[in-house]
mmCIF file of C-alpha atoms in Angstrom:
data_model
loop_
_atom_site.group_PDB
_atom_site.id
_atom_site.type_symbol
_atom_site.label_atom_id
_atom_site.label_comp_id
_atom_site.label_asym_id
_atom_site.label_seq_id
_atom_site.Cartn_x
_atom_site.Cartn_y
_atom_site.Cartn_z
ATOM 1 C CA UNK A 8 -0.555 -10.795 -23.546
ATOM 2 C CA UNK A 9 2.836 -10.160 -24.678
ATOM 3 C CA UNK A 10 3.120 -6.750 -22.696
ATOM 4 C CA UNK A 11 1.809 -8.514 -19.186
ATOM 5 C CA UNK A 12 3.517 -10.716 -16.877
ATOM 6 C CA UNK A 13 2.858 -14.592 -17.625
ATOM 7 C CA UNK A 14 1.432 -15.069 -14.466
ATOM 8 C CA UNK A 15 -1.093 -12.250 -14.724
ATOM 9 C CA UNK A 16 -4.600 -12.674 -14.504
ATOM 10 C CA UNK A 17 -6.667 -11.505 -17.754
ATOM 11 C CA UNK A 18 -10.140 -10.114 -16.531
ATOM 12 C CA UNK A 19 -12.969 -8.464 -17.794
ATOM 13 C CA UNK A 20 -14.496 -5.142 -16.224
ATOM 14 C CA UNK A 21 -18.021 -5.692 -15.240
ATOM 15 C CA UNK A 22 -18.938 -2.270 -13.741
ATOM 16 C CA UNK A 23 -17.711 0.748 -13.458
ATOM 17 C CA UNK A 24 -19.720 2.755 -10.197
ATOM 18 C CA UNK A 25 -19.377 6.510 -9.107
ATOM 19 C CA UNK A 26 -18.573 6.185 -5.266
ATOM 20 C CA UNK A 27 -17.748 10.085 -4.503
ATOM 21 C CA UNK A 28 -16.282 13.113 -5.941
ATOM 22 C CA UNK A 29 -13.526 12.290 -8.485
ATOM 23 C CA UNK A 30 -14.046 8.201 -6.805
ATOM 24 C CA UNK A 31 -14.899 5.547 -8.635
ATOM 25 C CA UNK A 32 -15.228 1.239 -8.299
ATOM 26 C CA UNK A 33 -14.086 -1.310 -11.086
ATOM 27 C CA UNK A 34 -15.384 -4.572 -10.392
ATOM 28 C CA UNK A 35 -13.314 -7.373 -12.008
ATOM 29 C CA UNK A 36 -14.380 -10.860 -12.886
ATOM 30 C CA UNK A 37 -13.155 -14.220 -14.555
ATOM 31 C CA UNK A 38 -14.726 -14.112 -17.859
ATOM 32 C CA UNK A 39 -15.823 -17.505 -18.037
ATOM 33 C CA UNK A 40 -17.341 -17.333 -14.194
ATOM 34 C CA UNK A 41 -14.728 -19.030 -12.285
ATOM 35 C CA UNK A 42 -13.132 -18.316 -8.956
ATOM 36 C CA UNK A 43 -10.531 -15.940 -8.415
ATOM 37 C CA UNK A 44 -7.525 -16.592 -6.379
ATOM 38 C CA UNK A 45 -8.393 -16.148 -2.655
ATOM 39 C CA UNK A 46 -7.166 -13.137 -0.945
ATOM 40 C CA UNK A 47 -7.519 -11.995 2.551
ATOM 41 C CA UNK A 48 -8.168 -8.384 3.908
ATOM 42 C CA UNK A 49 -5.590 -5.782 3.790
ATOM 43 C CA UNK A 50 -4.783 -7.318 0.142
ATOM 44 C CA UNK A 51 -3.807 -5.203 -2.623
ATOM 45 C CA UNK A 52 -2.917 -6.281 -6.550
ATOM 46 C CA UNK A 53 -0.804 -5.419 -9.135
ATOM 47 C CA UNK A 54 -2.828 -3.441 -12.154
ATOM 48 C CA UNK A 55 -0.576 -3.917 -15.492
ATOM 49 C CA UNK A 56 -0.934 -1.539 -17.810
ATOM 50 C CA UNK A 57 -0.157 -1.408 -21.523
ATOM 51 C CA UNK A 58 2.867 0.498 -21.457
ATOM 52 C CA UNK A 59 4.734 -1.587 -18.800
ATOM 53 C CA UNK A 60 3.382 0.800 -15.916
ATOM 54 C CA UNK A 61 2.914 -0.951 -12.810
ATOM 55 C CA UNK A 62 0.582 0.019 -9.829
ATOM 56 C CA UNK A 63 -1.097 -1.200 -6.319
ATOM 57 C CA UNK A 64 -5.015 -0.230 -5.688
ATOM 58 C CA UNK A 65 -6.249 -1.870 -2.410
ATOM 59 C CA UNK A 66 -9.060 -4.990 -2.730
ATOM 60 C CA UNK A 67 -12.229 -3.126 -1.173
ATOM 61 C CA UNK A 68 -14.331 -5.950 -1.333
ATOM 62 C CA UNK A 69 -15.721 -8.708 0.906
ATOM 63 C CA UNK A 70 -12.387 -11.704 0.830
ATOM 64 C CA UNK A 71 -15.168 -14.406 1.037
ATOM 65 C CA UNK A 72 -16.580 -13.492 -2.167
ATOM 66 C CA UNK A 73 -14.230 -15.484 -4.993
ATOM 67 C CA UNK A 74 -15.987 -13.893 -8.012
ATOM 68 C CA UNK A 75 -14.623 -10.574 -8.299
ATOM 69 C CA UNK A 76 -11.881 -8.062 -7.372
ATOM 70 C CA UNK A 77 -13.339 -4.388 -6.376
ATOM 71 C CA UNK A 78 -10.980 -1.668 -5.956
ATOM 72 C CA UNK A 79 -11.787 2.035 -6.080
ATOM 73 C CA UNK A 80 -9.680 4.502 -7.601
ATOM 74 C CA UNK A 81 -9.558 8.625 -7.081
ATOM 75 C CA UNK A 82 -8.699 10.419 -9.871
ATOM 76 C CA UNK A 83 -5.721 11.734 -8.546
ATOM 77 C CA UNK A 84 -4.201 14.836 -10.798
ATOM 78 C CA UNK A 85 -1.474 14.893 -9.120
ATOM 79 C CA UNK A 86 -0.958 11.760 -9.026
ATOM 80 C CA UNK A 87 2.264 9.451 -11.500
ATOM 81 C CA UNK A 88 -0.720 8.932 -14.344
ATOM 82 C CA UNK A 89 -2.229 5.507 -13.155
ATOM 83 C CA UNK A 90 -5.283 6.592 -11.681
ATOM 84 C CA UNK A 91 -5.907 9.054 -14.125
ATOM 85 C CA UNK A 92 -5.662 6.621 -16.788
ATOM 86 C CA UNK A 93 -7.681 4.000 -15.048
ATOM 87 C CA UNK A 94 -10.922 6.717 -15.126
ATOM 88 C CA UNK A 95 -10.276 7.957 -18.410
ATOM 89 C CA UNK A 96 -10.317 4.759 -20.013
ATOM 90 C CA UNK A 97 -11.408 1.926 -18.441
ATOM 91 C CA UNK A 98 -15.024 0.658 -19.074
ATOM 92 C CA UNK A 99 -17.036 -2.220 -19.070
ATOM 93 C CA UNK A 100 -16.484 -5.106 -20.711
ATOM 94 C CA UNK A 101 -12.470 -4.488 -21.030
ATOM 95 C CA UNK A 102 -10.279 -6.528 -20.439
ATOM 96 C CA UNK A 103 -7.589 -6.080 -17.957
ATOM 97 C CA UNK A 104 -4.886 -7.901 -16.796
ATOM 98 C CA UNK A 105 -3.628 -7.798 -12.779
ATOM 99 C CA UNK A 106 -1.560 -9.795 -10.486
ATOM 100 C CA UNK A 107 -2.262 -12.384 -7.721
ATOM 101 C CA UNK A 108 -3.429 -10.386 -4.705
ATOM 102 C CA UNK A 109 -0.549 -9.848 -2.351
ATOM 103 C CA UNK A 110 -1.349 -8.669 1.701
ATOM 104 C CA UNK A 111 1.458 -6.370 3.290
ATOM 105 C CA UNK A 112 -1.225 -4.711 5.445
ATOM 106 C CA UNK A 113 -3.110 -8.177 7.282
ATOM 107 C CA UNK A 114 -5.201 -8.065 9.859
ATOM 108 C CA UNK A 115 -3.355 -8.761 13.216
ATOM 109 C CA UNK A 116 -5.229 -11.805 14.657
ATOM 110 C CA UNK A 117 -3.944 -11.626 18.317
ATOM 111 C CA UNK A 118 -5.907 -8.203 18.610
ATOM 112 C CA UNK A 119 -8.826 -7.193 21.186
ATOM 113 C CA UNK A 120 -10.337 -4.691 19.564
ATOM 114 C CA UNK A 121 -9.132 -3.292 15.801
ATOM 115 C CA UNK A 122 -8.837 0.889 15.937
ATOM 116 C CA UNK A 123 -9.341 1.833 12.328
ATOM 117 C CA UNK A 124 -8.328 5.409 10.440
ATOM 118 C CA UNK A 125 -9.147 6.127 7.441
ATOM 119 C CA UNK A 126 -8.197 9.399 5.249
ATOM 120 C CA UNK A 127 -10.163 10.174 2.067
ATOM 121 C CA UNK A 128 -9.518 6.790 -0.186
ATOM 122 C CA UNK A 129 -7.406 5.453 1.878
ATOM 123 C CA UNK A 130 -10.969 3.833 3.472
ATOM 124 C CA UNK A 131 -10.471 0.725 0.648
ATOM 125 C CA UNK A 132 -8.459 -1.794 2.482
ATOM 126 C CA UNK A 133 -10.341 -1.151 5.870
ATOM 127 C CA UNK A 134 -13.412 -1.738 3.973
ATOM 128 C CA UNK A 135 -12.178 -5.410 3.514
ATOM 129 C CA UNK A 136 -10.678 -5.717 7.237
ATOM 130 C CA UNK A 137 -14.737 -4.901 8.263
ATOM 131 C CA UNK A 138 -15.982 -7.691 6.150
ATOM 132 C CA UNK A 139 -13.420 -10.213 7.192
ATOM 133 C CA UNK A 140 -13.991 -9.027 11.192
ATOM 134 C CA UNK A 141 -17.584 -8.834 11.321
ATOM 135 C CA UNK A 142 -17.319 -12.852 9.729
ATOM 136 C CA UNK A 143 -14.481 -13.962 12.419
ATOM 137 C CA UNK A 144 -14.432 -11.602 15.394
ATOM 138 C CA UNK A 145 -18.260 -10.135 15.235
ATOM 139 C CA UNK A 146 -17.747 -6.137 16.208
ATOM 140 C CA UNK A 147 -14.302 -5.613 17.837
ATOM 141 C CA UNK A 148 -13.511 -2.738 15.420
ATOM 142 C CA UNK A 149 -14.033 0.918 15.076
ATOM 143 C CA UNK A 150 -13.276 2.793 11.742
ATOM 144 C CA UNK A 151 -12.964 6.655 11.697
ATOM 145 C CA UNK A 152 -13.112 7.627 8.335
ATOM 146 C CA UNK A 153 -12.050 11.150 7.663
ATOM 147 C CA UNK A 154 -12.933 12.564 4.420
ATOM 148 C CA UNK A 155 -14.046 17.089 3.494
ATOM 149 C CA UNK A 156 -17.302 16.423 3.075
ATOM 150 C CA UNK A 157 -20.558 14.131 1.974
ATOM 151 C CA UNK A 158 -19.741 14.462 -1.450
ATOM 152 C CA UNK A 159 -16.459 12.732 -0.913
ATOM 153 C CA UNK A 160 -17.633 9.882 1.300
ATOM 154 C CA UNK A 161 -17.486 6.836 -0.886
ATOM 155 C CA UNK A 162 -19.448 3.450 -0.096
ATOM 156 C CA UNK A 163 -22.542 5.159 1.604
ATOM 157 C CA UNK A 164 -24.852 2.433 1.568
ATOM 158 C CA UNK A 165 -22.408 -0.482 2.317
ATOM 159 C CA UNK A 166 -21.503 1.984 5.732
ATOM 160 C CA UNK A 167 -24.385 3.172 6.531
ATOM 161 C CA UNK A 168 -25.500 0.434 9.089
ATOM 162 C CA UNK A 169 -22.408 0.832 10.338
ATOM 163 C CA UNK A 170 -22.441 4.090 10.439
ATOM 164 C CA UNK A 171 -26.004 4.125 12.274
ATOM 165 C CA UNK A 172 -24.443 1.731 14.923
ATOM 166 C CA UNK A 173 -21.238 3.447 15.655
ATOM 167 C CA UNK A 174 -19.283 1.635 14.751
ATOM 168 C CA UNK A 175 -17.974 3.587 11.612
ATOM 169 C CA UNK A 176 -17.571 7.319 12.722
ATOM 170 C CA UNK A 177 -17.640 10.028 10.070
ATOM 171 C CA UNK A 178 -15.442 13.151 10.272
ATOM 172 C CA UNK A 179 -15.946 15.956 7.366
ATOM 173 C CA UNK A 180 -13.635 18.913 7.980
ATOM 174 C CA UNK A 181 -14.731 20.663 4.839
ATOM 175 C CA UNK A 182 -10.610 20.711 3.657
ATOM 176 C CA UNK A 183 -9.376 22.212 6.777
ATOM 177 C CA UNK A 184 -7.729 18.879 8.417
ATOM 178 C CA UNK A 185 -7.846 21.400 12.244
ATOM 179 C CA UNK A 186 -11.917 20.651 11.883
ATOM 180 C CA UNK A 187 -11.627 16.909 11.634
ATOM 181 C CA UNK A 188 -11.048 14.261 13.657
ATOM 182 C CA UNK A 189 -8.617 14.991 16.874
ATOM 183 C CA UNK A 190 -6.366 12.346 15.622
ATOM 184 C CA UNK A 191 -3.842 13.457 18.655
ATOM 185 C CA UNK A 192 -6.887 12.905 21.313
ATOM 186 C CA UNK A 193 -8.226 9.742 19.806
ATOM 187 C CA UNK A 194 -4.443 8.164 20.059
ATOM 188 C CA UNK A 195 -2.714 9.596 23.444
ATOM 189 C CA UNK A 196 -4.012 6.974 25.482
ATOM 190 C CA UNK A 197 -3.394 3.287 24.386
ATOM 191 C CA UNK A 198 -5.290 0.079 25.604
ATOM 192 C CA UNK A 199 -3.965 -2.957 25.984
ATOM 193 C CA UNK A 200 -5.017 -5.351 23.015
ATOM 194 C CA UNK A 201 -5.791 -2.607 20.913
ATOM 195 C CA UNK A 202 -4.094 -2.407 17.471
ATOM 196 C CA UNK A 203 -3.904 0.797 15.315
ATOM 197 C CA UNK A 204 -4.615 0.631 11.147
ATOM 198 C CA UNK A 205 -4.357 3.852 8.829
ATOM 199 C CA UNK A 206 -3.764 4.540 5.387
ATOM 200 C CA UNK A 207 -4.526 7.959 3.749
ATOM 201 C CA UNK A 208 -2.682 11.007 2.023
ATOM 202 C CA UNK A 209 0.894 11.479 3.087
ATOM 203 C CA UNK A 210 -0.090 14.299 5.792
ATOM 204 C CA UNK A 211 -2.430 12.685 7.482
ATOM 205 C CA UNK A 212 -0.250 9.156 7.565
ATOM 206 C CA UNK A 213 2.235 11.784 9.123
ATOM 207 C CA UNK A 214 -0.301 12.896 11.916
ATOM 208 C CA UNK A 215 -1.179 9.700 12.412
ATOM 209 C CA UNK A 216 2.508 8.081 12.732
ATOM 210 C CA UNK A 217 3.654 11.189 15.189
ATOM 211 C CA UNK A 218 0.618 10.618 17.691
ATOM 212 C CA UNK A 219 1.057 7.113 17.885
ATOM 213 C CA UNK A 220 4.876 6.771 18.179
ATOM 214 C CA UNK A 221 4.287 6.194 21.538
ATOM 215 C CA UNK A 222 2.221 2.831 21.128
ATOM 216 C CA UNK A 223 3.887 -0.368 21.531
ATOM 217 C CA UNK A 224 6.068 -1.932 18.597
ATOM 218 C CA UNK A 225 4.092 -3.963 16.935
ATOM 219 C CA UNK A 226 0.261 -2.574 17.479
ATOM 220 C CA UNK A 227 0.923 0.012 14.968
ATOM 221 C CA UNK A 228 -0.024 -1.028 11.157
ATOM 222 C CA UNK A 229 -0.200 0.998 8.053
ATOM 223 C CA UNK A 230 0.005 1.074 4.297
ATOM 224 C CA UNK A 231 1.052 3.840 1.645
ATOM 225 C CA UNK A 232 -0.427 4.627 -1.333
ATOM 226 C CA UNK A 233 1.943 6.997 -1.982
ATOM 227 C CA UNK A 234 5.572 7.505 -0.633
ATOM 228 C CA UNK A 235 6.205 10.284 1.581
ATOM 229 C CA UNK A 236 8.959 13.189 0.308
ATOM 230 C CA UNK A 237 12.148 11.611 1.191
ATOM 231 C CA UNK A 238 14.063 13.641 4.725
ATOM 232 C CA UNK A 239 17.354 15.215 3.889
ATOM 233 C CA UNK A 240 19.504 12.901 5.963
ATOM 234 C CA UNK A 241 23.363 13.438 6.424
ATOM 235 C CA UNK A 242 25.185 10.054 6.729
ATOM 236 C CA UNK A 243 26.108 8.530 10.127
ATOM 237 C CA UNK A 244 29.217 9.512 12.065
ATOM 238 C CA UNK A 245 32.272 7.855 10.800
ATOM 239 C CA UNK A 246 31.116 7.459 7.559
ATOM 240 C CA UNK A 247 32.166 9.110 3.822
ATOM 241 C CA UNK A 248 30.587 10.922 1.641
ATOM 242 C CA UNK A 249 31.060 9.534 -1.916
ATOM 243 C CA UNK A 250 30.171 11.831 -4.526
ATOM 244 C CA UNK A 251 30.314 8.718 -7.163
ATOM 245 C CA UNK A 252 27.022 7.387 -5.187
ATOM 246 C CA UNK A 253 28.440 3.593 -3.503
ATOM 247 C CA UNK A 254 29.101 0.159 -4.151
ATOM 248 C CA UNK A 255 26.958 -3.126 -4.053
ATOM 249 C CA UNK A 256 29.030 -6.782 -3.724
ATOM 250 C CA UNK A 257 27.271 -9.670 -4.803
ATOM 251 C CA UNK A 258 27.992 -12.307 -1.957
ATOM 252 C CA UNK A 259 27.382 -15.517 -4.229
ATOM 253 C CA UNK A 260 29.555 -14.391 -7.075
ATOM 254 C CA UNK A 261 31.773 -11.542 -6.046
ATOM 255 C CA UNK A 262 31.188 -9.205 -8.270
ATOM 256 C CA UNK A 263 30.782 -5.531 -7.288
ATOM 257 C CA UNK A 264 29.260 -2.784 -9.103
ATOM 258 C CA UNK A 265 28.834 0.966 -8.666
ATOM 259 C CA UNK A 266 25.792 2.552 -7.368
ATOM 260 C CA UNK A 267 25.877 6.138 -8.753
ATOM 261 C CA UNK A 268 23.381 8.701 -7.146
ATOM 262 C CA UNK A 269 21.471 9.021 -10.467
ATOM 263 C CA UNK A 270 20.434 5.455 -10.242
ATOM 264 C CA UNK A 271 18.790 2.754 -7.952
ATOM 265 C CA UNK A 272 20.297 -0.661 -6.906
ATOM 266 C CA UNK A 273 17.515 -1.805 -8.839
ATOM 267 C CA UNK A 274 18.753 -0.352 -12.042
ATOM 268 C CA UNK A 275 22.334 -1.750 -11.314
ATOM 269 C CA UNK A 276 21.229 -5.221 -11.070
ATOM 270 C CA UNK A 277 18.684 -5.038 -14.143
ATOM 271 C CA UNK A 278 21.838 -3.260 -16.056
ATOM 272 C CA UNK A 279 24.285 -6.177 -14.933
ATOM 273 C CA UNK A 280 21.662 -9.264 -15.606
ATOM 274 C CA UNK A 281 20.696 -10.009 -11.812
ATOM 275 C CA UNK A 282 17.337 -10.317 -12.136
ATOM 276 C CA UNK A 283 14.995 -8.748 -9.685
ATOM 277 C CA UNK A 284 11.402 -8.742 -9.364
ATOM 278 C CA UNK A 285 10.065 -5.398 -9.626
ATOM 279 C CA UNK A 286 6.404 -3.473 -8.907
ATOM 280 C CA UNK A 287 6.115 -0.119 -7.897
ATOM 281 C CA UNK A 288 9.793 1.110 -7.693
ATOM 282 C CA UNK A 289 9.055 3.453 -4.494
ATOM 283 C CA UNK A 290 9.181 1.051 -1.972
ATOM 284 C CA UNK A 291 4.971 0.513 -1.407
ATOM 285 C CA UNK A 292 5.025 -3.295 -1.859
ATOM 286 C CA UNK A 293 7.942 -5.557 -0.972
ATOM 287 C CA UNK A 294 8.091 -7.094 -4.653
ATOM 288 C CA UNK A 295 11.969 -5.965 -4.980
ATOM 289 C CA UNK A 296 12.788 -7.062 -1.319
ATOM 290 C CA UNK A 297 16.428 -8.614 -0.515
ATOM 291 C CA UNK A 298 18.684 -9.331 2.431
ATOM 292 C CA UNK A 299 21.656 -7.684 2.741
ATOM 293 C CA UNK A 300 24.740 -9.117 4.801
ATOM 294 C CA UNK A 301 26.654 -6.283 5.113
ATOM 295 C CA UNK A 302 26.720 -2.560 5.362
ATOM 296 C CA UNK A 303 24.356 0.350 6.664
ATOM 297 C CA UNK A 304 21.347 0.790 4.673
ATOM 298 C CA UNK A 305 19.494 3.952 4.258
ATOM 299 C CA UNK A 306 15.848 2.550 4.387
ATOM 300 C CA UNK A 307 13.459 4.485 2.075
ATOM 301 C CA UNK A 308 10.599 2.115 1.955
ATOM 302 C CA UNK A 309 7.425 2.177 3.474
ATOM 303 C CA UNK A 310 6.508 -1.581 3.832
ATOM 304 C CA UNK A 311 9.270 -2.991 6.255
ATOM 305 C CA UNK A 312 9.269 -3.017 9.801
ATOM 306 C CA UNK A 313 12.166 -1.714 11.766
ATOM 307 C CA UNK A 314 13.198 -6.062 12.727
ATOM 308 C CA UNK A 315 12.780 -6.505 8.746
ATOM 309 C CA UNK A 316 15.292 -3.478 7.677
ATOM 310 C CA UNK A 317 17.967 -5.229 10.331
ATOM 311 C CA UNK A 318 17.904 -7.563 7.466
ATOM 312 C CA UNK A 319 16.413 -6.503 4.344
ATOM 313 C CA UNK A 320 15.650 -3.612 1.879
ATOM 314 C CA UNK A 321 14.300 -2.559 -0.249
ATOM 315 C CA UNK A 322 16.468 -2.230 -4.104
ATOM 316 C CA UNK A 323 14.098 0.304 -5.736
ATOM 317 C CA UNK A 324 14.534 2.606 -3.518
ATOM 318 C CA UNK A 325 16.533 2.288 -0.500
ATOM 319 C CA UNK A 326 20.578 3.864 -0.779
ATOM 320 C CA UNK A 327 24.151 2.882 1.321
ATOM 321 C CA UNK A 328 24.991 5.270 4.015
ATOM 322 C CA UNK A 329 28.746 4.024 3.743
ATOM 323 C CA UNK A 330 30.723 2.992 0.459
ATOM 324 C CA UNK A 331 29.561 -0.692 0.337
ATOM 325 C CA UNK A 332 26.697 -3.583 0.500
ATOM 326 C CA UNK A 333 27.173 -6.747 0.479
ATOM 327 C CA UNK A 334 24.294 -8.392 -1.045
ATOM 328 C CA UNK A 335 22.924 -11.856 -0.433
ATOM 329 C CA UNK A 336 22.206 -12.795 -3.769
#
């Protein structure tokens, strides 16, 4: 275990299912049969692999179950390498080692009725939301779950009562996202109590966050598996451009160090021995999260709401839009 956190969790890979086209499951478990720590829906966990590589894959199963983790994977070629590894060489009876689970994407208990969309594998952490819902609020929820065809629809049988009932709607647009669901129609009118989930590939999370800019803050809930292409953004008014990237101040002790454009604040504080807790460097999971005191912030994460960045950012990947932040570390 000397390549793995301390904290991880060493399981062993009980089965390995074909879900869909280039989709597959890995079901975890304890080897000696005990409980795993308790998660709720919307969870995700760390997967360690050997060479230090970090990534998140969504819990798909049902939260109540304690004996096993289930996430599903697609074999993503143009993907950074970890799902591609995970299909090339996992099998049963490996072990693996993981995190706790961690939930930036919960359920939002105060909700009426739970409007679900779903693009290609982005279905996984919906899957649990439906089996923690149908336990503790019966049917208030709807999933659309957009995928190009049959053949990529994973978890058939576990939807199709759902499915049958209505309460899951399919939408194959054979690759052509124009002959899918009418994502603009489905989200111009809002109802009070409702509250909006998606997760999917970064242009349908785009559709999906344009047509529903107009819901109230705080209905609106998502999760990235991948972070968007960064918008070329010129600083604010006022503010100077400072070719030698800009300059972090460390409120407790003082000390300030240079942020240069070829590196994160991340990498600064690593370099300098200010240790920071790291996951997926991109800004998907809130690991890395810090306050800042002072200074504008250039947000580049895809976890934090707009009251969280008045506050906080995210090191790995977030920049200054002025010469200096002040830190509160």
């Amino acid at each position: 275990m000397d390549n793995y956190p301390k904290n991880s969790l060493r399981l062993q890979m009980r089965q390995v299912t074909h879900q869909a086209q280039g989709i597959s499951s890995f079901e975890m478990v304890d080897r000696s049969g005990n409980d795993l720590p308790a998660y709720t829906a919307g969870s995700h966990i760390d997967f360690y692999f050997h060479d230090g590589t970090i990534r998140q894959y969504s819990l798909c199963g049902d939260p109540s179950d304690r004996k096993r983790y289930l996430i599903a994977v697609l074999n993503d070629k143009n993907g950074r390498g970890g799902s591609a590894a995970l299909h090339k060489r996992l099998h049963v009876q490996r072990d693996v080692f993981v995190g706790e689970p961690r939930n930036n994407f919960p359920i939002a208990k105060e909700a009426k009725h739970h409007l679900m969309i779903a693009g290609g594998i982005g279905v996984t952490p919906m899957l649990s939301m439906i089996y923690e819902l149908q336990k503790t609020s019966g049917d208030n929820f709807t999933l659309h779950y957009c995928t190009k065809s049959k053949d990529y629809t994973a978890f058939q049988p576990e939807l199709a009562a759902l499915i049958a009932s209505g309460k899951v709607v399919v939408h194959h647009d054979q690759g052509i996202p124009e002959n899918g669901l009418n994502i603009k129609e489905l989200l111009q009118d809002y109802n009070d109590g409702t509250h909006l989930y998606y997760c999917g590939p970064p242009g349908f999370m785009k559709a999906v966050t344009d047509f529903s800019s107009h819901w109230p803050e705080g209905t609106v809930h998502f999760e990235y598996f991948n972070a968007p292409e960064p918008e070329v953004e010129s600083k604010s008014p006022g503010l100077v451009s400072n070719a030698e990237g800009f300059q972090i101040k460390i409120a407790s002790t003082g000390a300030v160090y240079t942020v240069p454009d070829s590196k994160s604040i991340v990498d600064i504080l690593h370099e300098n021995n200010v240790a920071i807790e790291t996951s997926c460097n991109v800004g998907l999971c809130k690991t890395c999260v810090i306050k800042y005191t002072e200074g504008e912030v250039k947000h580049m994460d895809c976890v934090l709401s707009k009251q969280e960045q008045e506050e906080y950012l995210t090191p790995c990947c977030s920049r200054s839009l002025g010469d200096l932040l002040i830190l509160d570390l």
